[in-house]
Short mmCIF file of C-alpha atoms in Angstrom, two decimals:
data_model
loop_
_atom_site.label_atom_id
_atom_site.label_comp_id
_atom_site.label_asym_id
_atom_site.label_seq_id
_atom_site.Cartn_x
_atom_site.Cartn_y
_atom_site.Cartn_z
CA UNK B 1 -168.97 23.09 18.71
CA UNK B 2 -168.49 19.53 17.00
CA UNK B 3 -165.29 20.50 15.21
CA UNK B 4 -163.72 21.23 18.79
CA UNK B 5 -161.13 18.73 20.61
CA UNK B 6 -162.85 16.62 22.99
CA UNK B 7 -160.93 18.30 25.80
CA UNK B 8 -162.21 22.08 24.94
CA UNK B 9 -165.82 20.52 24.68
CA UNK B 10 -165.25 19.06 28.51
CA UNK B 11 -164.37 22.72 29.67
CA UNK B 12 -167.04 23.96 28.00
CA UNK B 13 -169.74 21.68 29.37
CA UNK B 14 -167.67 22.10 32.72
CA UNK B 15 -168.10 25.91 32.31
CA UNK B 16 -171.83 25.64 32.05
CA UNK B 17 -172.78 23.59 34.96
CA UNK B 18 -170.97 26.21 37.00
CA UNK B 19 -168.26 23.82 38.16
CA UNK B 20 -165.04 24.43 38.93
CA UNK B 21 -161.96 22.19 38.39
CA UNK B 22 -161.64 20.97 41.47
CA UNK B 23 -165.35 20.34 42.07
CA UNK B 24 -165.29 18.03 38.85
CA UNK B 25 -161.84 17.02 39.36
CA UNK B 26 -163.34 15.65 43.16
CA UNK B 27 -166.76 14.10 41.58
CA UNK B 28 -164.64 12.24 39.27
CA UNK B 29 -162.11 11.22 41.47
CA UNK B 30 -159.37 12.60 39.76
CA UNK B 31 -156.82 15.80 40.28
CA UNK B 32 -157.34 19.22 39.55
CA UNK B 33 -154.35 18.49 37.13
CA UNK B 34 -155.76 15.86 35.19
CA UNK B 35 -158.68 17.49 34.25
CA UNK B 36 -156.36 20.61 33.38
CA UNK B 37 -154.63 18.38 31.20
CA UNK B 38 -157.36 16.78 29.77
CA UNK B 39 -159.34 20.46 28.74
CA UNK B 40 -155.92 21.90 27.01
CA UNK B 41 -156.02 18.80 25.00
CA UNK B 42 -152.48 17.34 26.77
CA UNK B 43 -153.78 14.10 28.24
CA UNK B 44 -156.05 12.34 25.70
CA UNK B 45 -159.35 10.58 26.65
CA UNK B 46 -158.89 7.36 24.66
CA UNK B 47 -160.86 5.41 27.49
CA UNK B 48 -164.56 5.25 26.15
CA UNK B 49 -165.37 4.13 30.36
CA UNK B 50 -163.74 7.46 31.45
CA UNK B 51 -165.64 9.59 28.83
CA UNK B 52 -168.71 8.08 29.76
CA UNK B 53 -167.81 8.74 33.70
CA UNK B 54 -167.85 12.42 32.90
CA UNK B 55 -170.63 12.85 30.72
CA UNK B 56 -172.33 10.97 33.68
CA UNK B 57 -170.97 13.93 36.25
CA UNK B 58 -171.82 16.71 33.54
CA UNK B 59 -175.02 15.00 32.90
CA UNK B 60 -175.05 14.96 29.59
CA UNK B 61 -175.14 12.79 26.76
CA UNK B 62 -172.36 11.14 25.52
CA UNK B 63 -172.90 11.51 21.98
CA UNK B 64 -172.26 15.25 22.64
CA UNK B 65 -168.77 14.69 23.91
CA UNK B 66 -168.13 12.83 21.32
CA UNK B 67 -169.09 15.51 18.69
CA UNK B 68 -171.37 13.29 17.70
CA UNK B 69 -174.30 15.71 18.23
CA UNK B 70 -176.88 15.52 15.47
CA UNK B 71 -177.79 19.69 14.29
CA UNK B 72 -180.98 20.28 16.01
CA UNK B 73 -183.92 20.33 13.65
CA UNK B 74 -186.08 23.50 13.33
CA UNK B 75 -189.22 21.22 14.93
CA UNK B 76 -187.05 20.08 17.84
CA UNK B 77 -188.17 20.69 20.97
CA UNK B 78 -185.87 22.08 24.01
CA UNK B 79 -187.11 20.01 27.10
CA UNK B 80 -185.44 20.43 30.87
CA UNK B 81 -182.99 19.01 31.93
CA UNK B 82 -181.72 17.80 35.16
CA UNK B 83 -179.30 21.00 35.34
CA UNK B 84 -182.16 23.21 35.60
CA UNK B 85 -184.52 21.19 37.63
CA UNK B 86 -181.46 21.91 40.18
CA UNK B 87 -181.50 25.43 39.67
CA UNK B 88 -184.69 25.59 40.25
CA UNK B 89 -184.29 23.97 43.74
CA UNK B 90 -181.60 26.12 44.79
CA UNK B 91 -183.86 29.04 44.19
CA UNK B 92 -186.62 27.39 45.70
CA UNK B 93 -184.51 26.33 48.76
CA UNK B 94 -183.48 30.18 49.22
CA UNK B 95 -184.24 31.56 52.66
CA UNK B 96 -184.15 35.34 52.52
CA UNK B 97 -186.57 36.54 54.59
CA UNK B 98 -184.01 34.89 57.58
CA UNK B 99 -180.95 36.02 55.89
CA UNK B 100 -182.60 39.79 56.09
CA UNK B 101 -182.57 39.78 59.72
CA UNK B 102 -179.05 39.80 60.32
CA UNK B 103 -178.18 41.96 56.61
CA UNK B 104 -179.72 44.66 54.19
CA UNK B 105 -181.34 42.63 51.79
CA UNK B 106 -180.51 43.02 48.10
CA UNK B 107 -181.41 45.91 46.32
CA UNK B 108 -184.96 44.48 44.97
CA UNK B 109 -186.05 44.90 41.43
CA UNK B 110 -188.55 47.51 40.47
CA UNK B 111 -192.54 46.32 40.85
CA UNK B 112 -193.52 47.23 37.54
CA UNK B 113 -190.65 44.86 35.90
CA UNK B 114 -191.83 42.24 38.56
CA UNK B 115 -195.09 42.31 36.82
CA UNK B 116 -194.08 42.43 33.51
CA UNK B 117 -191.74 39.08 34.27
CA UNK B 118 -194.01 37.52 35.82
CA UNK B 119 -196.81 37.73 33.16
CA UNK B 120 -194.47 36.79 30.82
CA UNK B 121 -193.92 33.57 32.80
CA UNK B 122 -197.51 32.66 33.22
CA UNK B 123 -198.11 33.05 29.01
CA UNK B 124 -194.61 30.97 28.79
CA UNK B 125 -196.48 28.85 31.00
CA UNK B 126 -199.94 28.61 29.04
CA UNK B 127 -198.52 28.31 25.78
CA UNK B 128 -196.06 25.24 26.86
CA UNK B 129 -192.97 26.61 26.42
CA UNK B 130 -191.73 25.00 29.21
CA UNK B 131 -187.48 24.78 27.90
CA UNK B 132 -187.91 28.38 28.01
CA UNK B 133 -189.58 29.15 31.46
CA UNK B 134 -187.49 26.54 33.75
CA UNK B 135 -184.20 28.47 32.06
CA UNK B 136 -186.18 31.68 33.22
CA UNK B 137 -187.28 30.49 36.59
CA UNK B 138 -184.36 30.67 38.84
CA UNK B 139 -183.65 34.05 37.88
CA UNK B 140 -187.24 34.98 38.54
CA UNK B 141 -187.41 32.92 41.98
CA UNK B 142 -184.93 34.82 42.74
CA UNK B 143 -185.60 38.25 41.84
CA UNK B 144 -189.37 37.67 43.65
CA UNK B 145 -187.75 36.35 46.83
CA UNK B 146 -185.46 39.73 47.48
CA UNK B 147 -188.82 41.93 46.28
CA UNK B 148 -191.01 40.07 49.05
CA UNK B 149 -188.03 40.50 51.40
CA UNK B 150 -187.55 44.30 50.82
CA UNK B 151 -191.26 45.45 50.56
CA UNK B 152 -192.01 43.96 53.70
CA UNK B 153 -194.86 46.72 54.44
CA UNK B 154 -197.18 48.57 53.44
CA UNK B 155 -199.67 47.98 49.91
CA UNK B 156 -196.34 47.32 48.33
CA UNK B 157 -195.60 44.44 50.67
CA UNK B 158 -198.67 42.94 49.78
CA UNK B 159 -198.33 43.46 45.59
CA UNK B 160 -194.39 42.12 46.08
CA UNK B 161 -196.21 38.79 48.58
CA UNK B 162 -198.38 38.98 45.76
CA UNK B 163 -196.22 37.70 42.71
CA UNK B 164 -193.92 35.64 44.78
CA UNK B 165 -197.05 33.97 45.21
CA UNK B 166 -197.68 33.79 41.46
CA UNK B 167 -194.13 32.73 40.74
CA UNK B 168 -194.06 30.10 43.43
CA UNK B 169 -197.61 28.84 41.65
CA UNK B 170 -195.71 28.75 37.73
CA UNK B 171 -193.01 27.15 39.47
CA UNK B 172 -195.50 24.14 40.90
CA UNK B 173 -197.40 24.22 37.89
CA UNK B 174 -194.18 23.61 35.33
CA UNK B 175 -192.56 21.31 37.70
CA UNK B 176 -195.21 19.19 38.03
CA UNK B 177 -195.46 19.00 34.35
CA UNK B 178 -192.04 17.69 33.98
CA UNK B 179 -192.88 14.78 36.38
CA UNK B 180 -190.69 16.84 39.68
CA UNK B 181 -193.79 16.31 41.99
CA UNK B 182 -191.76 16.72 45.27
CA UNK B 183 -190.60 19.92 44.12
CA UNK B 184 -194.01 20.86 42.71
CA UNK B 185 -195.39 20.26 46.10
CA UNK B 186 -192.23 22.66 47.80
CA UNK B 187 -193.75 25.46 45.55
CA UNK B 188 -196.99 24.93 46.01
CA UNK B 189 -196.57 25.03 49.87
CA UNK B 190 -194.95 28.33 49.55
CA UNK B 191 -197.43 29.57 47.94
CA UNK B 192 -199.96 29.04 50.34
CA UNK B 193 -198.00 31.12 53.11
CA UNK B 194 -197.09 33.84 50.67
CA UNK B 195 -200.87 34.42 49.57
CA UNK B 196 -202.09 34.57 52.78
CA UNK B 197 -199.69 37.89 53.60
CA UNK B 198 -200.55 39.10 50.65
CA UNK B 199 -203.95 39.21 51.77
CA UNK B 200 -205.88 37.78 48.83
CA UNK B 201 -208.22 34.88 49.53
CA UNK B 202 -208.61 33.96 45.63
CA UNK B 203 -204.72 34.38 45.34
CA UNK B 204 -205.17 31.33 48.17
CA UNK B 205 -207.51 29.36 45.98
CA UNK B 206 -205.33 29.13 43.24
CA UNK B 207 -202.58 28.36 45.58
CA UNK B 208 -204.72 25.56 46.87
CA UNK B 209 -205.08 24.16 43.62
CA UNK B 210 -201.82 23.66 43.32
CA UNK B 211 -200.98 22.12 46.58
CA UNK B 212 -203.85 19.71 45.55
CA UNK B 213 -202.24 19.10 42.23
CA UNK B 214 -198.70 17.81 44.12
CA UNK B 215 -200.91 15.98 46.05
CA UNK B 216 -202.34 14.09 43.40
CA UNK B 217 -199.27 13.67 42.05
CA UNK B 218 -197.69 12.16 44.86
CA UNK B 219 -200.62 9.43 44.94
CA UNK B 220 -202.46 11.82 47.61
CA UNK B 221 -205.42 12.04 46.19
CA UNK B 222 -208.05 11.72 49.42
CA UNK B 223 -206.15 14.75 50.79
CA UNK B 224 -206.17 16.61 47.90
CA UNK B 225 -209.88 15.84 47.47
CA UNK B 226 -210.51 17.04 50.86
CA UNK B 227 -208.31 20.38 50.68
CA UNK B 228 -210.27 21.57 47.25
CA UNK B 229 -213.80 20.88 48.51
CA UNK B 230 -212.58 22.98 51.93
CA UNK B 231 -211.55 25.33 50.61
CA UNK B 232 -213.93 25.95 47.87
CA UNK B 233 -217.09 26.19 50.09
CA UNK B 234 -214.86 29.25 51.84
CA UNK B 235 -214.72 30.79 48.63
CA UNK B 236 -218.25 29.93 47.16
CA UNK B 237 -220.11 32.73 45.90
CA UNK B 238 -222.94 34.12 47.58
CA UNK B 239 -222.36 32.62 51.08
CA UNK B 240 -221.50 34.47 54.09
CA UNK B 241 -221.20 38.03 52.11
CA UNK B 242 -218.86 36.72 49.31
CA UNK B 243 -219.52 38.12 45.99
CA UNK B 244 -220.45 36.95 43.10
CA UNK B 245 -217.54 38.55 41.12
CA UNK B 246 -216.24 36.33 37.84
CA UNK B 247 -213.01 36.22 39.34
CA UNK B 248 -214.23 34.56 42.69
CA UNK B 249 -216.72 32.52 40.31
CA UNK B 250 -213.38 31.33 38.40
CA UNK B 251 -211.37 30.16 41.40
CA UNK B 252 -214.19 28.74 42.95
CA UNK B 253 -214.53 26.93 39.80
CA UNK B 254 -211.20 26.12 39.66
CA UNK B 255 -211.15 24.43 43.18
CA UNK B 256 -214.58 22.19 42.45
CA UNK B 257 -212.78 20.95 39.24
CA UNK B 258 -209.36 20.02 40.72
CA UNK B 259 -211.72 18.35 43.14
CA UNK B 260 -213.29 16.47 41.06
CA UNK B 261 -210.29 14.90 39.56
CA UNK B 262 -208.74 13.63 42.79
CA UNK B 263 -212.19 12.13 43.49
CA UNK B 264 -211.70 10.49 40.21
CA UNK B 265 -208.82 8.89 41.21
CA UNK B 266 -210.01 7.26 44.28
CA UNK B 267 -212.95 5.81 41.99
CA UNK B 268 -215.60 8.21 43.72
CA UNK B 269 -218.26 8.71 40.49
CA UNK B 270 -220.65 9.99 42.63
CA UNK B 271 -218.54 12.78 44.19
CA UNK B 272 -217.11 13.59 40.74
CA UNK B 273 -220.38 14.23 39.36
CA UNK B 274 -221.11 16.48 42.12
CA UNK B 275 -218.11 18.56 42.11
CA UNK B 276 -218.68 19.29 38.14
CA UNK B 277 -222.16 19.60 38.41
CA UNK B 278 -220.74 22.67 40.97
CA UNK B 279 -218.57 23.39 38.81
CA UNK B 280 -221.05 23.85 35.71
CA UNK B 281 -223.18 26.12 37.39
CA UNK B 282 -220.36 28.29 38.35
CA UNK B 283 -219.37 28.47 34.53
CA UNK B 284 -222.80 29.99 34.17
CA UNK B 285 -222.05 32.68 35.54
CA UNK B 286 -219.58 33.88 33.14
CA UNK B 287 -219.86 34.85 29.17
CA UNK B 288 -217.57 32.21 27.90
CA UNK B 289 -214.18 30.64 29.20
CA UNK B 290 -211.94 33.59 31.10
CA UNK B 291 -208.54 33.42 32.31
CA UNK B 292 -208.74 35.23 35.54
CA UNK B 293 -206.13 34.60 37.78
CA UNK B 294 -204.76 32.60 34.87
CA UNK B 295 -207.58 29.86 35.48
CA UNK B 296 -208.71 29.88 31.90
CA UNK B 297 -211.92 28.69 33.28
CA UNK B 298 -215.47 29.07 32.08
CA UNK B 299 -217.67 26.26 30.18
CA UNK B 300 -215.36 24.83 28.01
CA UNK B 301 -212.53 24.28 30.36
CA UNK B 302 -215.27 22.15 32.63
CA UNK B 303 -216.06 19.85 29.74
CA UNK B 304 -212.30 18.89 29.13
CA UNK B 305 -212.31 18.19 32.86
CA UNK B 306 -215.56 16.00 32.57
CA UNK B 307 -213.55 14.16 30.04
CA UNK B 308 -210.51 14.10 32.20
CA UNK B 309 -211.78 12.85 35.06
CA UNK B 310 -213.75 10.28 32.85
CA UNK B 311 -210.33 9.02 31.79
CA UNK B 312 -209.29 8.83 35.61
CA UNK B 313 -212.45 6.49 36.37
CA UNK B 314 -211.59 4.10 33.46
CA UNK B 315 -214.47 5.35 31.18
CA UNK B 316 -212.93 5.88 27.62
CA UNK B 317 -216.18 5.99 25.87
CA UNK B 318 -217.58 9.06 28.09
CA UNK B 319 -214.89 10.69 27.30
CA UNK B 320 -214.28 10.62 23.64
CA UNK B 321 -218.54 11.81 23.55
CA UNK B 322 -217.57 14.62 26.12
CA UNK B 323 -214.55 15.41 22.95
CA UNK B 324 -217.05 15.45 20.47
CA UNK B 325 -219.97 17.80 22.03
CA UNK B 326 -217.51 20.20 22.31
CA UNK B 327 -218.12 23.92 20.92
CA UNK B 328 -214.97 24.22 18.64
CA UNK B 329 -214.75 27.57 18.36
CA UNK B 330 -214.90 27.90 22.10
CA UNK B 331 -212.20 25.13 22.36
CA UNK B 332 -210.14 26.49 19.44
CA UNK B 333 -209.88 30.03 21.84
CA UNK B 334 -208.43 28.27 25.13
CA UNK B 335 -204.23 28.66 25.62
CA UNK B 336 -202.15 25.77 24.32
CA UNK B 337 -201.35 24.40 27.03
CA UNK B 338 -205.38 23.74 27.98
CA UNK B 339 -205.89 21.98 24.25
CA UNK B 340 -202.52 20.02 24.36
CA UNK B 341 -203.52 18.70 27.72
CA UNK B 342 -207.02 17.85 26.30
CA UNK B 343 -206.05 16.25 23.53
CA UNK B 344 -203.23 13.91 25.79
CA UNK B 345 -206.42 13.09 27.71
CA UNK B 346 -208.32 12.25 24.34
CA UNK B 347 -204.91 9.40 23.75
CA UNK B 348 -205.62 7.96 26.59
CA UNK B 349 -209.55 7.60 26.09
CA UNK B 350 -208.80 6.41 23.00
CA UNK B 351 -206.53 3.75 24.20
CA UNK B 352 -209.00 2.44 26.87
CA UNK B 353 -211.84 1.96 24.17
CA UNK B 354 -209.12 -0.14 22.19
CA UNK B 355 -208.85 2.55 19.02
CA UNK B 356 -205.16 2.98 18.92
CA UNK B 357 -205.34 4.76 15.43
CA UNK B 358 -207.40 7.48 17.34
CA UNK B 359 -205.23 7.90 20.39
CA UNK B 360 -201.72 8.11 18.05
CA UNK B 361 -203.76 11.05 15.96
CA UNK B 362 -204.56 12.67 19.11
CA UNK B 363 -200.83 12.55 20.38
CA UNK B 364 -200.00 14.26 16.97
CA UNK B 365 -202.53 16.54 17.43
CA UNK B 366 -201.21 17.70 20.26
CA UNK B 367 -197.54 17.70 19.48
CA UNK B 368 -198.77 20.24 16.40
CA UNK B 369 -200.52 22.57 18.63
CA UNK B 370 -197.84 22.93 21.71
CA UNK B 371 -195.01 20.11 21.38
CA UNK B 372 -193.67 20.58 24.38
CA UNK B 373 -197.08 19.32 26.16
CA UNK B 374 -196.36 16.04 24.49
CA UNK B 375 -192.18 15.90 23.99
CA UNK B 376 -191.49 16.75 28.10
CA UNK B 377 -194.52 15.30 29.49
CA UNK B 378 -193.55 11.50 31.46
CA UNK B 379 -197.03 10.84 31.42
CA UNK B 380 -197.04 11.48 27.25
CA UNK B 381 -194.18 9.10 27.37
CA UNK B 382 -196.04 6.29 28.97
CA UNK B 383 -198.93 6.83 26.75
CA UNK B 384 -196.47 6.40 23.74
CA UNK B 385 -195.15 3.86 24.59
CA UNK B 386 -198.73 2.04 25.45
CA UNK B 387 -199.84 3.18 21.57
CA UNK B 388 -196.40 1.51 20.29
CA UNK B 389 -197.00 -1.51 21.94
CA UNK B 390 -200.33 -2.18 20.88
CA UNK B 391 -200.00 -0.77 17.37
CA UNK B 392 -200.42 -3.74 14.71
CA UNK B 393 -197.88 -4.12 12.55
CA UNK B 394 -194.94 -1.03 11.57
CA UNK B 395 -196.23 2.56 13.33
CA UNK B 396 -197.08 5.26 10.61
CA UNK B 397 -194.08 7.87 9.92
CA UNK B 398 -195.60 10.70 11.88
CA UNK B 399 -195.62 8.55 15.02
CA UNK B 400 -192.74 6.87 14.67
CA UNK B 401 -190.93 10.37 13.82
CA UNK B 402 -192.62 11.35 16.77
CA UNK B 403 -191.43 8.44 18.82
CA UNK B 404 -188.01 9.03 17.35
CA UNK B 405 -188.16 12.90 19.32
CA UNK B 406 -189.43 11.43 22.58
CA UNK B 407 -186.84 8.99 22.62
CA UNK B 408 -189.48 6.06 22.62
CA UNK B 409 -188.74 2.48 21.58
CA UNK B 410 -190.95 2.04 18.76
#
């Protein structure tokens, strides 16, 4: 598209964000026929403060109107951007379930392709690919919403309750990711009244892991603290008749972990070490890490959280031992996501304990195994730029290439 007139690459960008004339013509304060002119290439932009105002309404770089693009590179990595964090909210802010009292809701898509989508989203999910699931998102908010709405009784009321409730969890999940913790928390909150008609308690644990996640997020972390332990001694296994199945062992799991790390953040060691001792003995109860109800938990996945939550109390050192008592062909079998996580966690240790060599490997590290973990992350941001800043003398080419990505000041 770089060989293109300046004014076809403004309709085209236009196009994209779903605007029409008039809309842009009104955010830039301009008329409808200015803008016409300016797309069929009869007015010319020769103000740089004008072509800056509309890559500003498009949200977009300026370098890209300017055909000044550079051809993405093969390692690149897609991120979000603030186009489809919106679409996701307008999904999210969807309200069909009102609308369908007063008309015949949509014609719903078929379960079985429900499923299908939304397993896809959850490995899109798990393996980082987060560019790819935020473009999917909206469409599958969407499509869950008018299933939920249409199978409003019956067993398939409760599968269609079911996935909403799984989408509305990816959604939290991704969103908190990409730093969007208000909109994380919407999701999350939805999920807790969808799971609840769909009538599955450990469908409610996971969805209570996510609310606590927001939470944390938001700086809540005595609340989220408080609605993990809660609800994990509902769920715990072999109290008041609940079984001992691995999938209640995961969730339960789950819960004790995510409570753990928002007791970590107030600076409670004692409660920390309780909630993972928990925690521990729950992973005994399984034959290795499992990813039921797309926890991936078991005993691996509580040592990365012991090393976590280590980070969160300001205890590098504990953390970088937790790293290297790790069963490696255990670790080597988690998702991505998990391992790209861990290893952000192992940059940070590193940078506490002062080794900055370390913690710049273990960004690279994780960039190699899922890049977007690292390239879309604000918190891998910060942690760049706290490596860059510290490094002595000129960075090495792999971090500075890496910096380059990111967008990072070196």
């Amino acid at each position: 598209m770089d060989e293109l007139p300046i004014g076809r690459r403004v309709a085209y960008w236009r196009n994209r964000r779903k605007m029409s004339q008039q809309v842009f013509a009104d955010r830039l304060g301009k008329s409808k026929s200015w803008v016409d002119k300016v797309e069929r290439g009869v007015r010319r932009l020769d103000k740089f403060s004008v072509v800056y105002e509309i890559a500003d309404v498009l949200q977009l770089d300026v370098q890209i109107l300017l055909g000044k693009d550079p051809e993405r590179r093969p390692d690149s990595v897609n991120c979000v951007d603030q186009v489809e964090v919106e679409e996701i909210r307008a999904a999210l802010e969807r309200y069909d379930q009102i609308s369908a009292f007063f008309y015949a809701p949509p014609e719903p898509p078929p379960l079985p392709e429900m499923r299908k989508a939304v397993t896809h989203a959850w490995l899109s999910y798990q393996h980082a690919k987060y560019g790819m699931l935020a473009r999917t998102l909206p469409r599958l908010l969407r499509e869950a919403q008018a299933a939920d709405t249409a199978y409003a009784d019956g067993a398939q009321g409760r599968e269609a309750a079911h996935l909403l409730g799984q989408v509305y969890q990816i959604a939290s999940s991704a969103l908190r990711k990409l730093g969007e913790h208000e909109l994380a928390w919407l999701a999350a909150d939805r999920s807790i009244a969808v799971s609840q008609r769909a009538g599955d308690q450990l469908l409610a644990g996971t969805a209570t892991t996510r609310v606590a996640l927001a939470l944390l997020s938001l700086g809540r972390s005595r609340p989220a603290l408080e609605i993990n332990v809660n609800i994990a001694n509902r769920l715990a296994p072999g109290t008041d008749g609940n079984d001992c199945a691995p999938e209640r062992l995961s969730v339960y799991g789950m819960l004790l972990l995510q409570g753990a790390m928002a007791a970590a953040r107030i600076g409670d060691g004692a409660t920390v070490r309780d909630l993972l001792g928990g925690a521990e003995e729950a992973a005994r109860g399984l034959d290795g890490d499992h990813n039921y109800y797309w926890s991936c938990f078991g005993p691996t996945n509580v040592q990365l959280h012991r090393a976590a939550a280590a980070v969160e109390l300001g205890d590098g050192r504990v953390a970088v031992e937790v790293h290297a008592g790790l069963d490696l062909e255990a670790f080597n079998a988690l998702l991505p996501e998990r391992r790209a996580h861990h290893y952000l966690d192992q940059a940070r240790a590193h940078a506490l304990i002062g080794d900055i060599e370390l913690a710049s490997e273990m960004l690279l590290e994780g960039d190699r195994l899922a890049p977007s973990e690292i390239r879309c992350r604000p918190l891998a941001r910060e942690v760049l730029s706290d490596v860059l800043r510290r490094t002595r003398g000129t960075p090495t080419a792999p971090v500075a290439e890496l910096a380059e990505h990111m967008s990072v000041g070196v």
